Amino acid sequence: MSRRTLRASMSVRMDPAAFPASSRSPRAPFAARRGERIDAIAQDIREEGGRAATCVVDVTEAEDLRRLVSTTVDQYCRIDVLVNNAGIASISPLADLDTDGWSAMIDVNLRGMLNGVAAALPVFREQGSSIISVAGLSSVSPSMAVYAATKNAVRTVHEGLRTESTDGVVRTTAISPGYVRTDLVDSMADPQIREQTRKHMDAMGIPPAAVARAAAFAIEQPGDVEIGEINVRPTVQA
């Protein structure tokens, strides 16, 4: 049976088409804030013989995620995998007091993931499914404190969900990437930090497909096996 994989993205950051590759999941609903991007991805999948639906959502709005889950179940009868992929990095030194940036990261990186879990979990408890969320390898370093806090919180929530789901019905996986070639840097307001991060991505960043393979590995395990956490980084990243 083909898997119905629901991807919740913000139209930018990690390419939603990569979770997992269309050849592994021919029935693939995509959700993002900007419809034109996911429409193009869905069209590519259809041209390859797969099925792909799209839905414009804002992951910070819980009702959008509930509507997305309901629409997906109506069209595909079930959801086998939820991928929480939305993320921004409004990083700056704490002394800059960018409270708007802090709030935005909490809303998207953490609350967005929680909204996805809250919308999908009632369905998943009935049918059995996998939840995958993109966390991160960020540690507490200059300018990264709040961003790292949101990503570490994603891992904490996943571990909590795992301990509450030991009946084998719902599997959870937190994937923590290192440098990946995405447009995450576009969400960085500080020009110096943005340029420095872009140089690191250009020098060592791995393609989004590497993270997709990690997601596929977790999904394809037998029903009695759960891959709780995966770290994926460039071999040259410290």
PDB file of N, CA and C in Angstrom, residues 39-142:
ATOM      1  N   ASP A  39       2.472  24.088  -5.584  1.00  0.00           N
ATOM      2  CA  ASP A  39       1.749  23.718  -6.802  1.00  0.00           C
ATOM      3  C   ASP A  39       2.719  23.198  -7.854  1.00  0.00           C
ATOM      4  N   ALA A  40       3.874  23.847  -7.976  1.00  0.00           N
ATOM      5  CA  ALA A  40       4.873  23.407  -8.946  1.00  0.00           C
ATOM      6  C   ALA A  40       5.438  22.042  -8.576  1.00  0.00           C
ATOM      7  N   ILE A  41       5.689  21.817  -7.288  1.00  0.00           N
ATOM      8  CA  ILE A  41       6.199  20.521  -6.834  1.00  0.00           C
ATOM      9  C   ILE A  41       5.176  19.427  -7.096  1.00  0.00           C
ATOM     10  N   ALA A  42       3.916  19.712  -6.772  1.00  0.00           N
ATOM     11  CA  ALA A  42       2.861  18.722  -6.985  1.00  0.00           C
ATOM     12  C   ALA A  42       2.717  18.380  -8.460  1.00  0.00           C
ATOM     13  N   GLN A  43       2.858  19.382  -9.315  1.00  0.00           N
ATOM     14  CA  GLN A  43       2.744  19.127 -10.748  1.00  0.00           C
ATOM     15  C   GLN A  43       3.853  18.204 -11.229  1.00  0.00           C
ATOM     16  N   ASP A  44       5.068  18.394 -10.716  1.00  0.00           N
ATOM     17  CA  ASP A  44       6.175  17.509 -11.088  1.00  0.00           C
ATOM     18  C   ASP A  44       5.867  16.066 -10.700  1.00  0.00           C
ATOM     19  N   ILE A  45       5.293  15.872  -9.520  1.00  0.00           N
ATOM     20  CA  ILE A  45       4.962  14.522  -9.063  1.00  0.00           C
ATOM     21  C   ILE A  45       3.883  13.909  -9.940  1.00  0.00           C
ATOM     22  N   ARG A  46       2.892  14.693 -10.305  1.00  0.00           N
ATOM     23  CA  ARG A  46       1.823  14.179 -11.172  1.00  0.00           C
ATOM     24  C   ARG A  46       2.381  13.765 -12.530  1.00  0.00           C
ATOM     25  N   GLU A  47       3.314  14.546 -13.042  1.00  0.00           N
ATOM     26  CA  GLU A  47       3.907  14.217 -14.339  1.00  0.00           C
ATOM     27  C   GLU A  47       4.713  12.927 -14.277  1.00  0.00           C
ATOM     28  N   GLU A  48       5.165  12.553 -13.070  1.00  0.00           N
ATOM     29  CA  GLU A  48       5.896  11.296 -12.895  1.00  0.00           C
ATOM     30  C   GLU A  48       4.966  10.133 -12.581  1.00  0.00           C
ATOM     31  N   GLY A  49       3.659  10.394 -12.610  1.00  0.00           N
ATOM     32  CA  GLY A  49       2.692   9.325 -12.391  1.00  0.00           C
ATOM     33  C   GLY A  49       2.162   9.221 -10.988  1.00  0.00           C
ATOM     34  N   GLY A  50       2.585  10.098 -10.094  1.00  0.00           N
ATOM     35  CA  GLY A  50       2.099  10.072  -8.724  1.00  0.00           C
ATOM     36  C   GLY A  50       0.880  10.950  -8.545  1.00  0.00           C
ATOM     37  N   ARG A  51       0.344  10.945  -7.328  1.00  0.00           N
ATOM     38  CA  ARG A  51      -0.777  11.802  -6.961  1.00  0.00           C
ATOM     39  C   ARG A  51      -0.312  12.780  -5.895  1.00  0.00           C
ATOM     40  N   ALA A  52      -0.688  14.035  -6.046  1.00  0.00           N
ATOM     41  CA  ALA A  52      -0.249  15.041  -5.085  1.00  0.00           C
ATOM     42  C   ALA A  52      -1.303  16.127  -4.953  1.00  0.00           C
ATOM     43  N   ALA A  53      -1.720  16.370  -3.731  1.00  0.00           N
ATOM     44  CA  ALA A  53      -2.650  17.455  -3.435  1.00  0.00           C
ATOM     45  C   ALA A  53      -1.897  18.570  -2.726  1.00  0.00           C
ATOM     46  N   THR A  54      -2.443  19.774  -2.776  1.00  0.00           N
ATOM     47  CA  THR A  54      -1.818  20.907  -2.112  1.00  0.00           C
ATOM     48  C   THR A  54      -2.836  21.649  -1.256  1.00  0.00           C
ATOM     49  N   CYS A  55      -2.328  22.323  -0.241  1.00  0.00           N
ATOM     50  CA  CYS A  55      -3.192  23.091   0.649  1.00  0.00           C
ATOM     51  C   CYS A  55      -2.371  24.240   1.229  1.00  0.00           C
ATOM     52  N   VAL A  56      -2.849  25.456   1.066  1.00  0.00           N
ATOM     53  CA  VAL A  56      -2.145  26.619   1.600  1.00  0.00           C
ATOM     54  C   VAL A  56      -2.484  26.767   3.079  1.00  0.00           C
ATOM     55  N   VAL A  57      -1.453  26.753   3.925  1.00  0.00           N
ATOM     56  CA  VAL A  57      -1.668  26.858   5.371  1.00  0.00           C
ATOM     57  C   VAL A  57      -0.596  27.738   5.996  1.00  0.00           C
ATOM     58  N   ASP A  58      -0.892  28.230   7.160  1.00  0.00           N
ATOM     59  CA  ASP A  58       0.078  28.886   8.031  1.00  0.00           C
ATOM     60  C   ASP A  58       0.185  28.012   9.270  1.00  0.00           C
ATOM     61  N   VAL A  59       1.350  27.421   9.498  1.00  0.00           N
ATOM     62  CA  VAL A  59       1.474  26.450  10.588  1.00  0.00           C
ATOM     63  C   VAL A  59       1.286  27.076  11.962  1.00  0.00           C
ATOM     64  N   THR A  60       1.358  28.395  12.043  1.00  0.00           N
ATOM     65  CA  THR A  60       1.126  29.036  13.337  1.00  0.00           C
ATOM     66  C   THR A  60      -0.358  29.136  13.671  1.00  0.00           C
ATOM     67  N   GLU A  61      -1.213  28.791  12.717  1.00  0.00           N
ATOM     68  CA  GLU A  61      -2.662  28.819  12.924  1.00  0.00           C
ATOM     69  C   GLU A  61      -3.164  27.387  13.106  1.00  0.00           C
ATOM     70  N   ALA A  62      -3.589  27.044  14.304  1.00  0.00           N
ATOM     71  CA  ALA A  62      -4.021  25.673  14.591  1.00  0.00           C
ATOM     72  C   ALA A  62      -5.168  25.242  13.691  1.00  0.00           C
ATOM     73  N   GLU A  63      -6.077  26.147  13.388  1.00  0.00           N
ATOM     74  CA  GLU A  63      -7.224  25.796  12.553  1.00  0.00           C
ATOM     75  C   GLU A  63      -6.789  25.409  11.147  1.00  0.00           C
ATOM     76  N   ASP A  64      -5.744  26.052  10.623  1.00  0.00           N
ATOM     77  CA  ASP A  64      -5.226  25.682   9.304  1.00  0.00           C
ATOM     78  C   ASP A  64      -4.756  24.235   9.289  1.00  0.00           C
ATOM     79  N   LEU A  65      -4.087  23.807  10.350  1.00  0.00           N
ATOM     80  CA  LEU A  65      -3.597  22.425  10.410  1.00  0.00           C
ATOM     81  C   LEU A  65      -4.740  21.443  10.562  1.00  0.00           C
ATOM     82  N   ARG A  66      -5.755  21.803  11.333  1.00  0.00           N
ATOM     83  CA  ARG A  66      -6.921  20.916  11.456  1.00  0.00           C
ATOM     84  C   ARG A  66      -7.626  20.770  10.114  1.00  0.00           C
ATOM     85  N   ARG A  67      -7.733  21.870   9.397  1.00  0.00           N
ATOM     86  CA  ARG A  67      -8.358  21.820   8.066  1.00  0.00           C
ATOM     87  C   ARG A  67      -7.522  20.968   7.120  1.00  0.00           C
ATOM     88  N   LEU A  68      -6.217  21.092   7.204  1.00  0.00           N
ATOM     89  CA  LEU A  68      -5.326  20.308   6.351  1.00  0.00           C
ATOM     90  C   LEU A  68      -5.497  18.813   6.595  1.00  0.00           C
ATOM     91  N   VAL A  69      -5.510  18.410   7.856  1.00  0.00           N
ATOM     92  CA  VAL A  69      -5.674  16.993   8.183  1.00  0.00           C
ATOM     93  C   VAL A  69      -7.027  16.489   7.707  1.00  0.00           C
ATOM     94  N   SER A  70      -8.071  17.266   7.941  1.00  0.00           N
ATOM     95  CA  SER A  70      -9.413  16.856   7.523  1.00  0.00           C
ATOM     96  C   SER A  70      -9.499  16.709   6.013  1.00  0.00           C
ATOM     97  N   THR A  71      -8.926  17.669   5.290  1.00  0.00           N
ATOM     98  CA  THR A  71      -8.949  17.614   3.826  1.00  0.00           C
ATOM     99  C   THR A  71      -8.189  16.404   3.313  1.00  0.00           C
ATOM    100  N   THR A  72      -7.045  16.121   3.931  1.00  0.00           N
ATOM    101  CA  THR A  72      -6.230  14.988   3.496  1.00  0.00           C
ATOM    102  C   THR A  72      -6.945  13.666   3.735  1.00  0.00           C
ATOM    103  N   VAL A  73      -7.556  13.507   4.892  1.00  0.00           N
ATOM    104  CA  VAL A  73      -8.286  12.270   5.185  1.00  0.00           C
ATOM    105  C   VAL A  73      -9.465  12.115   4.230  1.00  0.00           C
ATOM    106  N   ASP A  74     -10.158  13.209   3.930  1.00  0.00           N
ATOM    107  CA  ASP A  74     -11.290  13.138   3.002  1.00  0.00           C
ATOM    108  C   ASP A  74     -10.847  12.676   1.624  1.00  0.00           C
ATOM    109  N   GLN A  75      -9.671  13.145   1.179  1.00  0.00           N
ATOM    110  CA  GLN A  75      -9.220  12.828  -0.170  1.00  0.00           C
ATOM    111  C   GLN A  75      -8.506  11.481  -0.251  1.00  0.00           C
ATOM    112  N   TYR A  76      -7.745  11.135   0.786  1.00  0.00           N
ATOM    113  CA  TYR A  76      -6.912   9.934   0.728  1.00  0.00           C
ATOM    114  C   TYR A  76      -7.336   8.837   1.706  1.00  0.00           C
ATOM    115  N   CYS A  77      -8.344   9.109   2.512  1.00  0.00           N
ATOM    116  CA  CYS A  77      -8.894   8.148   3.477  1.00  0.00           C
ATOM    117  C   CYS A  77      -8.033   7.975   4.728  1.00  0.00           C
ATOM    118  N   ARG A  78      -6.760   8.239   4.664  1.00  0.00           N
ATOM    119  CA  ARG A  78      -5.886   8.077   5.810  1.00  0.00           C
ATOM    120  C   ARG A  78      -4.628   8.922   5.617  1.00  0.00           C
ATOM    121  N   ILE A  79      -3.856   9.056   6.674  1.00  0.00           N
ATOM    122  CA  ILE A  79      -2.533   9.685   6.627  1.00  0.00           C
ATOM    123  C   ILE A  79      -1.562   8.731   7.301  1.00  0.00           C
ATOM    124  N   ASP A  80      -0.515   8.363   6.607  1.00  0.00           N
ATOM    125  CA  ASP A  80       0.457   7.436   7.172  1.00  0.00           C
ATOM    126  C   ASP A  80       1.627   8.135   7.849  1.00  0.00           C
ATOM    127  N   VAL A  81       1.985   9.315   7.355  1.00  0.00           N
ATOM    128  CA  VAL A  81       3.146  10.021   7.883  1.00  0.00           C
ATOM    129  C   VAL A  81       2.859  11.521   7.905  1.00  0.00           C
ATOM    130  N   LEU A  82       3.201  12.173   9.001  1.00  0.00           N
ATOM    131  CA  LEU A  82       3.197  13.630   9.080  1.00  0.00           C
ATOM    132  C   LEU A  82       4.637  14.098   9.204  1.00  0.00           C
ATOM    133  N   VAL A  83       5.046  15.024   8.340  1.00  0.00           N
ATOM    134  CA  VAL A  83       6.375  15.619   8.425  1.00  0.00           C
ATOM    135  C   VAL A  83       6.227  17.094   8.774  1.00  0.00           C
ATOM    136  N   ASN A  84       6.666  17.457   9.966  1.00  0.00           N
ATOM    137  CA  ASN A  84       6.694  18.858  10.390  1.00  0.00           C
ATOM    138  C   ASN A  84       8.027  19.462   9.960  1.00  0.00           C
ATOM    139  N   ASN A  85       7.975  20.318   8.952  1.00  0.00           N
ATOM    140  CA  ASN A  85       9.188  20.783   8.307  1.00  0.00           C
ATOM    141  C   ASN A  85       9.331  22.299   8.352  1.00  0.00           C
ATOM    142  N   ALA A  86       8.397  23.004   8.958  1.00  0.00           N
ATOM    143  CA  ALA A  86       8.451  24.466   8.965  1.00  0.00           C
ATOM    144  C   ALA A  86       9.523  24.962   9.919  1.00  0.00           C
ATOM    145  N   GLY A  87      10.225  26.004   9.522  1.00  0.00           N
ATOM    146  CA  GLY A  87      11.239  26.552  10.404  1.00  0.00           C
ATOM    147  C   GLY A  87      11.798  27.870   9.898  1.00  0.00           C
ATOM    148  N   ILE A  88      12.116  28.758  10.814  1.00  0.00           N
ATOM    149  CA  ILE A  88      12.794  30.006  10.486  1.00  0.00           C
ATOM    150  C   ILE A  88      13.929  30.209  11.480  1.00  0.00           C
ATOM    151  N   ALA A  89      14.859  31.087  11.114  1.00  0.00           N
ATOM    152  CA  ALA A  89      16.032  31.326  11.966  1.00  0.00           C
ATOM    153  C   ALA A  89      16.283  32.827  12.062  1.00  0.00           C
ATOM    154  N   SER A  90      15.464  33.509  12.817  1.00  0.00           N
ATOM    155  CA  SER A  90      15.642  34.955  13.025  1.00  0.00           C
ATOM    156  C   SER A  90      16.683  35.174  14.118  1.00  0.00           C
ATOM    157  N   ILE A  91      17.894  34.710  13.857  1.00  0.00           N
ATOM    158  CA  ILE A  91      18.918  34.699  14.896  1.00  0.00           C
ATOM    159  C   ILE A  91      19.636  36.041  14.982  1.00  0.00           C
ATOM    160  N   SER A  92      19.992  36.401  16.193  1.00  0.00           N
ATOM    161  CA  SER A  92      20.704  37.646  16.472  1.00  0.00           C
ATOM    162  C   SER A  92      21.183  37.581  17.917  1.00  0.00           C
ATOM    163  N   PRO A  93      22.154  38.404  18.284  1.00  0.00           N
ATOM    164  CA  PRO A  93      22.592  38.422  19.686  1.00  0.00           C
ATOM    165  C   PRO A  93      21.433  38.775  20.613  1.00  0.00           C
ATOM    166  N   LEU A  94      21.390  38.168  21.775  1.00  0.00           N
ATOM    167  CA  LEU A  94      20.324  38.462  22.726  1.00  0.00           C
ATOM    168  C   LEU A  94      20.282  39.947  23.075  1.00  0.00           C
ATOM    169  N   ALA A  95      21.437  40.588  23.083  1.00  0.00           N
ATOM    170  CA  ALA A  95      21.499  42.006  23.430  1.00  0.00           C
ATOM    171  C   ALA A  95      20.762  42.890  22.431  1.00  0.00           C
ATOM    172  N   ASP A  96      20.484  42.367  21.235  1.00  0.00           N
ATOM    173  CA  ASP A  96      19.714  43.138  20.253  1.00  0.00           C
ATOM    174  C   ASP A  96      18.249  43.264  20.649  1.00  0.00           C
ATOM    175  N   LEU A  97      17.812  42.413  21.564  1.00  0.00           N
ATOM    176  CA  LEU A  97      16.430  42.458  22.072  1.00  0.00           C
ATOM    177  C   LEU A  97      15.400  42.366  20.948  1.00  0.00           C
ATOM    178  N   ASP A  98      15.648  41.455  20.016  1.00  0.00           N
ATOM    179  CA  ASP A  98      14.715  41.256  18.899  1.00  0.00           C
ATOM    180  C   ASP A  98      13.560  40.371  19.355  1.00  0.00           C
ATOM    181  N   THR A  99      12.689  40.934  20.166  1.00  0.00           N
ATOM    182  CA  THR A  99      11.592  40.137  20.727  1.00  0.00           C
ATOM    183  C   THR A  99      10.625  39.658  19.654  1.00  0.00           C
ATOM    184  N   ASP A 100      10.472  40.429  18.581  1.00  0.00           N
ATOM    185  CA  ASP A 100       9.610  39.978  17.484  1.00  0.00           C
ATOM    186  C   ASP A 100      10.202  38.738  16.819  1.00  0.00           C
ATOM    187  N   GLY A 101      11.518  38.748  16.616  1.00  0.00           N
ATOM    188  CA  GLY A 101      12.174  37.583  16.033  1.00  0.00           C
ATOM    189  C   GLY A 101      12.089  36.377  16.936  1.00  0.00           C
ATOM    190  N   TRP A 102      12.262  36.583  18.243  1.00  0.00           N
ATOM    191  CA  TRP A 102      12.124  35.470  19.188  1.00  0.00           C
ATOM    192  C   TRP A 102      10.724  34.868  19.098  1.00  0.00           C
ATOM    193  N   SER A 103       9.722  35.734  19.108  1.00  0.00           N
ATOM    194  CA  SER A 103       8.337  35.247  19.059  1.00  0.00           C
ATOM    195  C   SER A 103       8.061  34.495  17.772  1.00  0.00           C
ATOM    196  N   ALA A 104       8.602  35.006  16.661  1.00  0.00           N
ATOM    197  CA  ALA A 104       8.377  34.348  15.373  1.00  0.00           C
ATOM    198  C   ALA A 104       8.977  32.946  15.364  1.00  0.00           C
ATOM    199  N   MET A 105      10.190  32.793  15.913  1.00  0.00           N
ATOM    200  CA  MET A 105      10.807  31.465  15.947  1.00  0.00           C
ATOM    201  C   MET A 105      10.028  30.513  16.841  1.00  0.00           C
ATOM    202  N   ILE A 106       9.567  31.003  17.978  1.00  0.00           N
ATOM    203  CA  ILE A 106       8.763  30.153  18.856  1.00  0.00           C
ATOM    204  C   ILE A 106       7.464  29.753  18.166  1.00  0.00           C
ATOM    205  N   ASP A 107       6.833  30.710  17.479  1.00  0.00           N
ATOM    206  CA  ASP A 107       5.558  30.434  16.812  1.00  0.00           C
ATOM    207  C   ASP A 107       5.708  29.407  15.697  1.00  0.00           C
ATOM    208  N   VAL A 108       6.724  29.560  14.869  1.00  0.00           N
ATOM    209  CA  VAL A 108       6.889  28.672  13.713  1.00  0.00           C
ATOM    210  C   VAL A 108       7.575  27.372  14.110  1.00  0.00           C
ATOM    211  N   ASN A 109       8.735  27.464  14.739  1.00  0.00           N
ATOM    212  CA  ASN A 109       9.551  26.277  14.990  1.00  0.00           C
ATOM    213  C   ASN A 109       8.943  25.336  16.021  1.00  0.00           C
ATOM    214  N   LEU A 110       8.347  25.899  17.058  1.00  0.00           N
ATOM    215  CA  LEU A 110       7.798  25.065  18.130  1.00  0.00           C
ATOM    216  C   LEU A 110       6.279  24.968  18.060  1.00  0.00           C
ATOM    217  N   ARG A 111       5.600  26.114  18.101  1.00  0.00           N
ATOM    218  CA  ARG A 111       4.139  26.056  18.086  1.00  0.00           C
ATOM    219  C   ARG A 111       3.620  25.461  16.777  1.00  0.00           C
ATOM    220  N   GLY A 112       4.293  25.725  15.665  1.00  0.00           N
ATOM    221  CA  GLY A 112       3.879  25.136  14.397  1.00  0.00           C
ATOM    222  C   GLY A 112       3.922  23.621  14.436  1.00  0.00           C
ATOM    223  N   MET A 113       4.998  23.071  15.021  1.00  0.00           N
ATOM    224  CA  MET A 113       5.099  21.621  15.171  1.00  0.00           C
ATOM    225  C   MET A 113       4.005  21.084  16.084  1.00  0.00           C
ATOM    226  N   LEU A 114       3.760  21.779  17.196  1.00  0.00           N
ATOM    227  CA  LEU A 114       2.715  21.345  18.123  1.00  0.00           C
ATOM    228  C   LEU A 114       1.338  21.392  17.470  1.00  0.00           C
ATOM    229  N   ASN A 115       1.097  22.409  16.648  1.00  0.00           N
ATOM    230  CA  ASN A 115      -0.184  22.479  15.946  1.00  0.00           C
ATOM    231  C   ASN A 115      -0.361  21.294  15.004  1.00  0.00           C
ATOM    232  N   GLY A 116       0.726  20.895  14.340  1.00  0.00           N
ATOM    233  CA  GLY A 116       0.649  19.731  13.467  1.00  0.00           C
ATOM    234  C   GLY A 116       0.361  18.456  14.232  1.00  0.00           C
ATOM    235  N   VAL A 117       1.051  18.280  15.354  1.00  0.00           N
ATOM    236  CA  VAL A 117       0.819  17.097  16.187  1.00  0.00           C
ATOM    237  C   VAL A 117      -0.605  17.087  16.713  1.00  0.00           C
ATOM    238  N   ALA A 118      -1.079  18.237  17.197  1.00  0.00           N
ATOM    239  CA  ALA A 118      -2.429  18.303  17.761  1.00  0.00           C
ATOM    240  C   ALA A 118      -3.497  17.989  16.724  1.00  0.00           C
ATOM    241  N   ALA A 119      -3.263  18.424  15.493  1.00  0.00           N
ATOM    242  CA  ALA A 119      -4.247  18.174  14.442  1.00  0.00           C
ATOM    243  C   ALA A 119      -4.261  16.715  14.006  1.00  0.00           C
ATOM    244  N   ALA A 120      -3.075  16.095  13.949  1.00  0.00           N
ATOM    245  CA  ALA A 120      -2.978  14.748  13.389  1.00  0.00           C
ATOM    246  C   ALA A 120      -3.118  13.635  14.414  1.00  0.00           C
ATOM    247  N   LEU A 121      -2.758  13.894  15.660  1.00  0.00           N
ATOM    248  CA  LEU A 121      -2.684  12.813  16.643  1.00  0.00           C
ATOM    249  C   LEU A 121      -4.003  12.068  16.842  1.00  0.00           C
ATOM    250  N   PRO A 122      -5.160  12.734  16.908  1.00  0.00           N
ATOM    251  CA  PRO A 122      -6.410  11.969  17.060  1.00  0.00           C
ATOM    252  C   PRO A 122      -6.627  10.962  15.936  1.00  0.00           C
ATOM    253  N   VAL A 123      -6.289  11.353  14.707  1.00  0.00           N
ATOM    254  CA  VAL A 123      -6.405  10.433  13.570  1.00  0.00           C
ATOM    255  C   VAL A 123      -5.380   9.319  13.694  1.00  0.00           C
ATOM    256  N   PHE A 124      -4.156   9.681  14.060  1.00  0.00           N
ATOM    257  CA  PHE A 124      -3.084   8.700  14.150  1.00  0.00           C
ATOM    258  C   PHE A 124      -3.343   7.668  15.242  1.00  0.00           C
ATOM    259  N   ARG A 125      -3.943   8.088  16.345  1.00  0.00           N
ATOM    260  CA  ARG A 125      -4.227   7.145  17.421  1.00  0.00           C
ATOM    261  C   ARG A 125      -5.209   6.072  16.971  1.00  0.00           C
ATOM    262  N   GLU A 126      -6.045   6.382  16.007  1.00  0.00           N
ATOM    263  CA  GLU A 126      -7.030   5.423  15.518  1.00  0.00           C
ATOM    264  C   GLU A 126      -6.462   4.477  14.474  1.00  0.00           C
ATOM    265  N   GLN A 127      -5.524   4.943  13.666  1.00  0.00           N
ATOM    266  CA  GLN A 127      -5.094   4.149  12.523  1.00  0.00           C
ATOM    267  C   GLN A 127      -3.641   3.710  12.591  1.00  0.00           C
ATOM    268  N   GLY A 128      -2.793   4.378  13.402  1.00  0.00           N
ATOM    269  CA  GLY A 128      -1.373   4.075  13.422  1.00  0.00           C
ATOM    270  C   GLY A 128      -0.635   4.846  12.345  1.00  0.00           C
ATOM    271  N   SER A 129       0.383   5.585  12.717  1.00  0.00           N
ATOM    272  CA  SER A 129       1.110   6.433  11.772  1.00  0.00           C
ATOM    273  C   SER A 129       2.459   6.823  12.358  1.00  0.00           C
ATOM    274  N   SER A 130       3.217   7.590  11.563  1.00  0.00           N
ATOM    275  CA  SER A 130       4.516   8.095  12.005  1.00  0.00           C
ATOM    276  C   SER A 130       4.521   9.619  11.963  1.00  0.00           C
ATOM    277  N   ILE A 131       5.142  10.225  12.959  1.00  0.00           N
ATOM    278  CA  ILE A 131       5.326  11.670  12.998  1.00  0.00           C
ATOM    279  C   ILE A 131       6.816  11.959  12.931  1.00  0.00           C
ATOM    280  N   ILE A 132       7.211  12.742  11.946  1.00  0.00           N
ATOM    281  CA  ILE A 132       8.603  13.140  11.782  1.00  0.00           C
ATOM    282  C   ILE A 132       8.675  14.658  11.874  1.00  0.00           C
ATOM    283  N   SER A 133       9.584  15.163  12.678  1.00  0.00           N
ATOM    284  CA  SER A 133       9.780  16.606  12.790  1.00  0.00           C
ATOM    285  C   SER A 133      11.251  16.937  12.595  1.00  0.00           C
ATOM    286  N   VAL A 134      11.497  18.047  11.917  1.00  0.00           N
ATOM    287  CA  VAL A 134      12.865  18.507  11.712  1.00  0.00           C
ATOM    288  C   VAL A 134      13.270  19.366  12.900  1.00  0.00           C
ATOM    289  N   ALA A 135      14.245  18.890  13.655  1.00  0.00           N
ATOM    290  CA  ALA A 135      14.774  19.639  14.796  1.00  0.00           C
ATOM    291  C   ALA A 135      16.047  20.340  14.331  1.00  0.00           C
ATOM    292  N   GLY A 136      17.163  20.125  14.996  1.00  0.00           N
ATOM    293  CA  GLY A 136      18.398  20.759  14.567  1.00  0.00           C
ATOM    294  C   GLY A 136      19.538  20.402  15.491  1.00  0.00           C
ATOM    295  N   LEU A 137      20.759  20.643  15.015  1.00  0.00           N
ATOM    296  CA  LEU A 137      21.955  20.355  15.798  1.00  0.00           C
ATOM    297  C   LEU A 137      22.495  21.596  16.487  1.00  0.00           C
ATOM    298  N   SER A 138      21.756  22.691  16.442  1.00  0.00           N
ATOM    299  CA  SER A 138      22.242  23.945  17.014  1.00  0.00           C
ATOM    300  C   SER A 138      22.463  23.814  18.512  1.00  0.00           C
ATOM    301  N   SER A 139      23.606  24.272  18.954  1.00  0.00           N
ATOM    302  CA  SER A 139      23.897  24.331  20.385  1.00  0.00           C
ATOM    303  C   SER A 139      23.794  25.782  20.831  1.00  0.00           C
ATOM    304  N   VAL A 140      23.893  25.999  22.120  1.00  0.00           N
ATOM    305  CA  VAL A 140      23.838  27.366  22.628  1.00  0.00           C
ATOM    306  C   VAL A 140      25.176  28.037  22.336  1.00  0.00           C
ATOM    307  N   SER A 141      25.194  28.884  21.334  1.00  0.00           N
ATOM    308  CA  SER A 141      26.384  29.616  20.932  1.00  0.00           C
ATOM    309  C   SER A 141      25.968  31.052  20.635  1.00  0.00           C
ATOM    310  N   PRO A 142      26.917  31.950  20.462  1.00  0.00           N
ATOM    311  CA  PRO A 142      26.557  33.346  20.237  1.00  0.00           C
ATOM    312  C   PRO A 142      25.518  33.514  19.125  1.00  0.00           C
TER     313      PRO A 142
END
